[in-house]
Amino acid sequence: MPDKLFIEGSLELDDFVPIGWQLSDALAFLSGKKIIHRDVAARNVLVTKRKMVKLSDFGLCCYAKAEEEYESKEGKLPLKWMAPESIEFGRFSEKSDVWSFGVVLWEMYSFGKSPFESFSHQEILSFLKNGSRLEIPESSPDWIKKIIEECWSEELMKRPEFSGIKREFYRQMEANSTRYGYLHFSKNYYHEEETTKDEDNVI
């Protein structure tokens, strides 16, 4: 069973908005529970044949402390998706997950390219500390570019919260509902009454 968001020919550009909404909704839920995922990346986003998103790989998850931050320097960590404060100081929070979400959007709109493909770990930190960022894919709508730029803000307080990101994705879906053919989401959106085993397979 594939375990990646991108399998050749399986997704189209129009799929990215509802996928982004579902992913931001899942991360907003975790944030509300004071849980930091710490491994938000396209490889951990599963999509069923009905285009339902499932966030996976909770092996690096942790609970935020009272100050809503977690410090760790142990174990192997996904540097290419990590915020500067996480790489340099081992500090994790909702805002470091937000940074990683920006990288996932970059992966989506670059159609599965790997971030920092030719960079060493040290080069990544130097690149980010200099204020440089990955070039945002041309296929990204302006509002997506804005979200990515905000997610990659050096200052944590300038990064959006997942609740706000989720609202913006929902607003965009509603604005484009005629084009995309989506209806209003109900509380039963995640609970389909009849789902075959094959339909639950990820693509």
XYZ file of N, CA and C in Angstrom:
609
model
N 0.843 -1.187 0.000
C 0.000 0.000 0.000
C 0.888 1.250 0.000
N 0.715 2.161 -0.925
C 1.546 3.367 -0.963
C 1.351 4.205 0.296
N 2.378 4.932 0.686
C 2.267 5.745 1.894
C 2.659 7.186 1.632
N 2.459 7.641 0.401
C 2.846 9.002 0.061
C 1.672 9.768 -0.523
N 1.729 11.093 -0.363
C 0.714 11.966 -0.949
C 0.779 11.914 -2.460
N 1.992 11.809 -3.006
C 2.162 11.895 -4.450
C 2.494 10.546 -5.066
N 1.534 9.981 -5.775
C 1.747 8.822 -6.622
C 1.431 9.291 -8.029
N 2.306 9.046 -8.972
C 2.194 9.632 -10.309
C 0.796 9.463 -10.900
N 0.202 10.577 -11.306
C -1.088 10.559 -11.982
C -2.284 10.466 -11.060
N -2.072 10.438 -9.744
C -3.186 10.208 -8.827
C -3.894 11.488 -8.394
N -3.204 12.626 -8.426
C -3.776 13.879 -7.957
C -3.620 14.975 -8.993
N -4.575 15.918 -8.955
C -4.536 17.062 -9.857
C -4.464 18.343 -9.035
N -4.172 19.442 -9.702
C -4.014 20.728 -9.023
C -5.252 21.091 -8.210
N -6.435 20.815 -8.746
C -7.676 21.167 -8.049
C -7.879 20.369 -6.761
N -7.158 19.260 -6.616
C -7.280 18.461 -5.394
C -6.571 19.098 -4.205
N -5.632 19.992 -4.471
C -4.759 20.477 -3.409
C -5.481 21.337 -2.376
N -6.497 22.080 -2.784
C -7.198 22.941 -1.825
C -7.958 22.103 -0.789
N -8.807 21.153 -1.188
C -9.465 20.326 -0.171
C -8.487 19.481 0.635
N -7.394 19.050 0.014
C -6.385 18.299 0.762
C -5.739 19.204 1.810
N -5.401 20.423 1.418
C -4.816 21.375 2.361
C -5.759 21.695 3.500
N -7.060 21.796 3.181
C -8.042 22.068 4.235
C -8.097 20.913 5.230
N -8.171 19.691 4.721
C -8.251 18.536 5.614
C -6.996 18.403 6.479
N -5.831 18.637 5.869
C -4.587 18.529 6.631
C -4.504 19.612 7.705
N -4.865 20.836 7.361
C -4.832 21.914 8.356
C -5.861 21.671 9.455
N -6.983 21.046 9.109
C -7.999 20.700 10.103
C -7.448 19.675 11.090
N -6.753 18.662 10.571
C -6.159 17.637 11.438
C -5.111 18.249 12.363
N -4.299 19.144 11.822
C -3.246 19.765 12.623
C -3.816 20.767 13.626
N -4.920 21.416 13.266
C -5.595 22.304 14.216
C -6.147 21.493 15.390
N -6.640 20.297 15.095
C -7.136 19.408 16.148
C -6.006 19.027 17.102
N -4.858 18.624 16.541
C -3.712 18.259 17.375
C -3.259 19.442 18.222
N -3.207 20.610 17.604
C -2.783 21.810 18.325
C -3.712 22.106 19.492
N -5.011 21.897 19.276
C -5.983 22.112 20.343
C -5.791 21.166 21.513
N -5.169 20.017 21.247
C -4.869 19.035 22.287
C -3.450 19.203 22.837
N -2.774 20.290 22.430
C -1.391 20.574 22.851
C -0.422 19.491 22.376
N -0.706 18.921 21.212
C 0.162 17.893 20.640
C 0.948 18.492 19.482
N 2.254 18.280 19.488
C 3.124 18.728 18.406
C 3.495 17.501 17.583
N 3.233 17.529 16.288
C 3.475 16.352 15.450
C 4.965 16.137 15.203
N 5.682 17.177 14.835
C 7.135 17.201 14.615
C 7.611 16.464 13.357
N 6.692 15.904 12.586
C 7.108 15.233 11.347
C 6.064 15.463 10.256
N 5.609 16.712 10.144
C 4.631 17.071 9.114
C 5.364 17.146 7.782
N 5.050 16.228 6.884
C 5.707 16.144 5.579
C 4.783 15.400 4.629
N 4.934 15.629 3.341
C 4.039 15.003 2.365
C 4.071 13.485 2.461
N 5.226 12.921 2.817
C 5.332 11.459 2.906
C 4.431 10.888 4.000
N 4.010 11.736 4.941
C 3.152 11.292 6.033
C 1.692 11.698 5.842
N 1.357 12.136 4.644
C -0.026 12.486 4.322
C -0.580 11.421 3.385
N -1.515 10.630 3.887
C -2.135 9.574 3.094
C -3.453 10.091 2.522
N -3.752 9.692 1.294
C -4.982 10.129 0.634
C -5.704 8.904 0.090
N -6.954 8.707 0.509
C -7.718 7.568 0.019
C -8.204 7.831 -1.403
N -8.767 6.818 -2.012
C -9.279 6.969 -3.377
C -10.433 7.961 -3.445
N -11.058 8.226 -2.313
C -12.120 9.236 -2.260
C -11.567 10.609 -1.877
N -10.250 10.722 -1.924
C -9.545 11.982 -1.631
C -9.731 12.422 -0.175
N -9.826 11.443 0.716
C -9.879 11.728 2.148
C -8.465 11.684 2.697
N -8.091 12.679 3.476
C -6.727 12.807 3.979
C -6.586 12.152 5.351
N -5.490 11.422 5.511
C -5.164 10.803 6.796
C -3.720 11.168 7.142
N -3.538 11.906 8.221
C -2.202 12.258 8.687
C -1.626 11.063 9.436
N -0.393 10.678 9.101
C 0.183 9.466 9.679
C 1.513 9.743 10.366
N 2.133 8.676 10.860
C 3.455 8.672 11.494
C 3.528 9.623 12.687
N 3.022 9.136 13.808
C 3.020 9.937 15.032
C 4.182 9.570 15.954
N 5.213 8.950 15.388
C 6.343 8.490 16.193
C 7.131 9.590 16.868
N 7.117 10.795 16.305
C 7.855 11.918 16.892
C 6.957 12.875 17.672
N 5.679 12.524 17.790
C 4.727 13.408 18.487
C 5.120 13.622 19.946
N 4.778 14.776 20.455
C 5.027 15.062 21.867
C 3.983 16.059 22.357
N 3.840 16.131 23.670
C 2.945 17.117 24.273
C 3.723 18.393 24.557
N 3.105 19.523 24.265
C 3.724 20.805 24.588
C 3.680 21.017 26.096
N 4.687 21.702 26.601
C 4.709 22.034 28.024
C 3.746 23.191 28.278
N 3.756 23.681 29.495
C 2.845 24.775 29.859
C 3.049 25.988 28.965
N 4.311 26.226 28.567
C 4.595 27.373 27.705
C 4.382 27.047 26.226
N 3.748 25.896 25.985
C 3.378 25.476 24.634
C 4.597 25.263 23.738
N 5.669 24.789 24.344
C 6.882 24.513 23.589
C 7.536 23.258 24.143
N 8.219 22.529 23.277
C 8.890 21.300 23.679
C 10.326 21.377 23.198
N 11.268 21.010 24.052
C 12.674 21.054 23.677
C 13.238 19.644 23.620
N 13.965 19.363 22.540
C 14.570 18.047 22.375
C 15.718 18.128 21.397
N 16.775 17.393 21.693
C 17.894 17.295 20.764
C 18.229 15.828 20.493
N 17.340 14.941 20.841
C 17.625 13.521 20.719
C 16.940 12.918 19.501
N 17.541 11.833 18.993
C 16.944 11.095 17.891
C 17.135 11.744 16.539
N 16.734 11.002 15.504
C 16.819 11.507 14.141
C 15.584 12.348 13.830
N 15.818 13.505 13.251
C 14.720 14.425 12.967
C 14.764 14.858 11.504
N 13.593 15.187 10.922
C 13.499 15.538 9.497
C 13.900 16.986 9.228
N 15.201 17.256 9.162
C 15.707 18.627 9.068
C 15.125 19.425 7.912
N 14.898 18.794 6.769
C 14.446 19.537 5.587
C 13.056 20.131 5.770
N 12.325 19.649 6.752
C 10.966 20.149 7.007
C 10.903 20.980 8.287
N 12.025 21.126 8.961
C 12.028 21.748 10.282
C 12.255 23.251 10.242
N 11.670 23.927 11.222
C 11.854 25.371 11.374
C 13.262 25.662 11.899
N 13.774 26.862 11.644
C 15.130 27.204 12.102
C 15.342 26.998 13.598
N 14.347 27.379 14.419
C 14.517 27.237 15.869
C 14.558 25.775 16.296
N 13.937 24.906 15.501
C 13.969 23.471 15.793
C 15.319 22.874 15.420
N 15.853 23.292 14.273
C 17.158 22.793 13.827
C 18.265 23.253 14.764
N 18.241 24.532 15.109
C 19.350 25.114 15.869
C 19.261 24.859 17.368
N 18.054 24.925 17.924
C 17.911 24.849 19.380
C 17.071 23.664 19.864
N 16.509 22.875 18.953
C 15.673 21.750 19.355
C 14.357 22.169 19.965
N 13.847 23.339 19.563
C 12.588 23.851 20.107
C 11.441 23.567 19.144
N 10.373 22.990 19.681
C 9.219 22.617 18.864
C 7.945 23.183 19.479
N 7.023 23.582 18.626
C 5.751 24.152 19.065
C 4.762 24.029 17.907
N 3.543 24.509 18.127
C 2.600 24.558 17.004
C 3.217 25.329 15.842
N 3.956 26.391 16.145
C 4.504 27.234 15.094
C 5.612 26.532 14.302
N 6.287 25.556 14.900
C 7.260 24.780 14.121
C 6.535 23.792 13.208
N 5.396 23.266 13.664
C 4.560 22.441 12.784
C 3.991 23.280 11.643
N 3.664 24.541 11.937
C 3.166 25.450 10.902
C 4.235 25.645 9.825
N 5.477 25.831 10.243
C 6.577 25.935 9.271
C 6.595 24.702 8.368
N 6.517 23.516 8.992
C 6.542 22.267 8.226
C 5.356 22.169 7.272
N 4.203 22.657 7.711
C 3.023 22.680 6.841
C 3.312 23.507 5.595
N 4.038 24.612 5.755
C 4.434 25.415 4.600
C 5.285 24.622 3.626
N 6.150 23.764 4.166
C 6.977 22.914 3.300
C 6.104 21.893 2.569
N 5.082 21.372 3.252
C 4.157 20.439 2.596
C 3.437 21.125 1.435
N 2.990 22.363 1.647
C 2.361 23.105 0.547
C 3.348 23.271 -0.606
N 4.601 23.538 -0.284
C 5.643 23.642 -1.317
C 5.756 22.320 -2.073
N 5.740 21.205 -1.348
C 5.811 19.885 -1.982
C 4.607 19.651 -2.890
N 3.433 20.041 -2.414
C 2.216 19.835 -3.193
C 2.268 20.598 -4.504
N 2.554 21.886 -4.410
C 2.489 22.732 -5.602
C 3.727 22.616 -6.486
N 4.732 21.892 -6.019
C 5.854 21.538 -6.896
C 5.680 20.110 -7.407
N 4.508 19.531 -7.116
C 4.131 18.192 -7.567
C 5.136 17.129 -7.138
N 5.465 17.172 -5.842
C 6.232 16.088 -5.249
C 7.732 16.232 -5.251
N 8.241 17.411 -5.560
C 9.696 17.598 -5.496
C 10.164 17.522 -4.039
N 11.424 17.147 -3.860
C 11.990 17.062 -2.522
C 12.610 18.399 -2.132
N 12.278 18.934 -0.953
C 12.865 20.215 -0.536
C 14.354 20.081 -0.225
N 15.111 21.112 -0.541
C 16.546 21.153 -0.231
C 17.280 19.906 -0.735
N 16.964 19.504 -1.944
C 17.459 18.225 -2.459
C 18.985 18.147 -2.489
N 19.648 19.247 -2.817
C 21.108 19.218 -2.962
C 21.838 19.853 -1.781
N 21.119 20.093 -0.673
C 21.699 20.764 0.487
C 22.174 19.759 1.535
N 23.300 20.065 2.172
C 23.697 19.322 3.366
C 22.913 19.888 4.545
N 22.933 19.186 5.665
C 22.200 19.657 6.838
C 22.695 21.023 7.300
N 24.003 21.225 7.308
C 24.554 22.507 7.733
C 24.182 23.614 6.760
N 24.148 23.287 5.480
C 23.791 24.278 4.463
C 22.344 24.726 4.610
N 21.476 23.817 5.033
C 20.064 24.173 5.223
C 19.931 25.249 6.297
N 20.581 25.036 7.446
C 20.485 25.999 8.539
C 21.079 27.344 8.135
N 22.227 27.337 7.482
C 22.859 28.587 7.043
C 21.969 29.326 6.056
N 21.366 28.577 5.146
C 20.467 29.135 4.137
C 19.290 29.842 4.801
N 18.680 29.181 5.781
C 17.503 29.734 6.451
C 17.866 30.905 7.359
N 18.987 30.812 8.057
C 19.400 31.892 8.963
C 19.751 33.166 8.203
N 20.148 33.000 6.950
C 20.439 34.165 6.105
C 19.170 34.828 5.578
N 18.022 34.258 5.935
C 16.750 34.811 5.479
C 16.293 34.276 4.140
N 17.038 33.317 3.591
C 16.663 32.730 2.299
C 15.583 31.674 2.501
N 14.809 31.451 1.462
C 13.740 30.461 1.509
C 13.673 29.715 0.179
N 13.064 28.547 0.203
C 12.807 27.824 -1.040
C 11.966 28.701 -1.963
N 12.209 28.598 -3.242
C 11.412 29.359 -4.208
C 10.020 28.752 -4.300
N 9.011 29.577 -4.078
C 7.633 29.078 -4.091
C 7.238 28.714 -5.520
N 6.673 27.519 -5.724
C 6.331 27.061 -7.076
C 5.387 28.016 -7.806
N 5.599 28.161 -9.100
C 4.785 29.064 -9.916
C 3.330 28.617 -9.983
N 3.080 27.339 -9.788
C 1.705 26.834 -9.856
C 0.870 27.252 -8.648
N 1.500 27.828 -7.632
C 0.784 28.220 -6.413
C -0.061 29.467 -6.652
N -1.355 29.443 -6.300
C -2.163 30.668 -6.348
C -1.581 31.705 -5.385
N -1.925 32.964 -5.590
C -1.378 34.037 -4.754
C -1.671 33.820 -3.273
N -2.870 33.347 -2.956
C -3.219 33.172 -1.546
C -2.419 32.035 -0.914
N -2.074 31.020 -1.703
C -1.216 29.942 -1.208
C 0.198 30.468 -0.982
N 0.689 31.275 -1.920
C 2.015 31.879 -1.755
C 2.078 32.678 -0.462
N 1.012 33.411 -0.172
C 0.964 34.220 1.054
C 1.019 33.334 2.293
N 0.270 32.237 2.284
C 0.284 31.322 3.426
C 1.675 30.733 3.613
N 2.295 30.281 2.527
C 3.637 29.700 2.624
C 4.620 30.712 3.192
N 4.571 31.938 2.678
C 5.482 32.983 3.163
C 5.278 33.239 4.654
N 4.023 33.247 5.095
C 3.737 33.472 6.512
C 4.189 32.280 7.361
N 3.990 31.080 6.848
C 4.433 29.877 7.565
C 5.941 29.888 7.766
N 6.663 30.487 6.819
C 8.123 30.511 6.862
C 8.684 31.798 7.458
N 7.879 32.496 8.212
C 8.371 33.705 8.872
C 9.414 33.339 9.927
N 10.474 34.132 10.009
C 11.515 33.900 11.021
C 10.943 34.055 12.424
N 10.033 35.018 12.595
C 9.431 35.278 13.902
C 8.212 34.379 14.110
N 8.241 33.633 15.186
C 7.163 32.685 15.460
C 5.803 33.359 15.536
N 5.751 34.548 16.147
C 4.477 35.227 16.337
C 3.855 35.666 15.016
N 4.662 35.766 13.978
C 4.144 36.168 12.671
C 3.636 34.982 11.855
N 3.921 33.779 12.323
C 3.383 32.600 11.639
C 1.922 32.416 12.044
N 1.072 32.006 11.122
C -0.342 31.822 11.456
C -0.555 30.602 12.340
N -1.717 30.517 12.939
C -2.122 29.322 13.670
C -2.885 28.414 12.715
N -2.933 27.130 13.034
C -3.626 26.200 12.142
C -5.112 26.508 12.035
N -5.694 27.035 13.100
C -7.115 27.382 13.040
C -7.364 28.442 11.972
N -6.448 29.410 11.858
C -6.582 30.445 10.837
C -6.316 29.917 9.442
N -5.321 29.040 9.311
C -5.022 28.428 8.008
C -6.222 27.614 7.538
N -6.794 26.853 8.454
C -7.967 26.039 8.135
C -9.113 26.914 7.628
N -9.356 28.036 8.291
C -10.442 28.930 7.872
C -10.198 29.476 6.472
N -8.949 29.818 6.167
C -8.646 30.367 4.845
C -8.853 29.320 3.756
N -8.444 28.086 4.012
C -8.673 27.028 3.025
C -10.168 26.804 2.826
N -10.922 26.816 3.912
C -12.369 26.620 3.792
C -13.000 27.764 3.005
N -12.545 28.987 3.286
C -13.072 30.155 2.571
C -12.800 30.034 1.078
N -11.621 29.589 0.727
C -11.276 29.425 -0.685
C -12.104 28.320 -1.329
N -12.370 27.244 -0.595
C -13.208 26.173 -1.138
C -14.624 26.661 -1.380
N -15.156 27.434 -0.445
C -16.508 27.960 -0.621
C -16.567 28.924 -1.798
N -15.532 29.754 -1.942
C -15.504 30.723 -3.039
C -15.434 30.032 -4.390
N -14.847 28.839 -4.407
C -14.679 28.105 -5.664
C -15.561 26.865 -5.734
N -16.617 26.841 -4.921
C -17.435 25.632 -4.835
C -18.060 25.252 -6.169
N -18.420 26.244 -6.969
C -19.009 25.946 -8.275
C -17.986 25.288 -9.183
N -16.782 25.813 -9.159
C -15.721 25.267 -10.008
C -15.328 23.864 -9.579
N -15.142 23.687 -8.243
C -14.667 22.400 -7.764
C -15.782 21.372 -7.604
N -17.024 21.827 -7.489
C -18.127 20.905 -7.331
C -18.298 20.384 -5.920
N -17.843 21.151 -4.895
C -17.979 20.716 -3.515
C -19.231 21.304 -2.887
N -19.787 20.531 -1.955
C -20.921 20.995 -1.173
C -20.407 21.449 0.182
N -21.306 22.021 0.994
C -20.926 22.386 2.350
C -20.592 21.115 3.124
N -19.547 21.180 3.952
C -19.156 20.023 4.727
C -20.064 19.877 5.934
N -20.452 18.654 6.213
C -21.272 18.378 7.383
C -20.411 17.693 8.433
N -20.960 17.502 9.608
C -20.223 16.838 10.683
C -19.943 15.381 10.333
N -20.659 14.845 9.322
C -20.453 13.459 8.909
C -19.436 13.323 7.785
N -18.727 14.410 7.478
C -17.793 14.402 6.348
C -16.765 13.294 6.479
N -16.291 13.047 7.709
C -15.253 12.051 7.914
C -15.817 10.653 8.164
N -17.145 10.526 8.219
C -17.732 9.248 8.593
C -18.714 8.781 7.524
N -18.189 8.083 6.535
C -19.039 7.563 5.477
C -19.644 6.250 5.948
N -20.931 6.091 5.704
C -21.619 4.914 6.213
C -21.205 3.647 5.478
N -20.987 3.741 4.158
C -20.646 2.566 3.380
C -19.316 2.796 2.683
N -18.279 2.130 3.156
C -16.955 2.252 2.567
C -16.369 0.864 2.411
N -16.061 0.484 1.191
C -15.479 -0.829 0.968
C -14.020 -0.809 1.350
N -13.448 -1.990 1.544
C -12.034 -2.095 1.894
C -11.171 -1.477 0.815
N -11.523 -1.694 -0.452
C -10.733 -1.162 -1.566
C -10.768 0.353 -1.585
N -11.902 0.942 -1.231
C -12.050 2.390 -1.266
C -11.233 3.062 -0.180
N -10.862 2.305 0.849
C -10.063 2.879 1.918
C -8.580 2.875 1.599
N -8.187 2.226 0.507
C -6.778 2.205 0.144
C -6.307 3.591 -0.212
N -5.085 3.914 0.172
C -4.545 5.213 -0.186
C -4.031 5.177 -1.604
N -3.922 6.371 -2.217
C -3.461 6.434 -3.597
C -2.100 7.098 -3.647
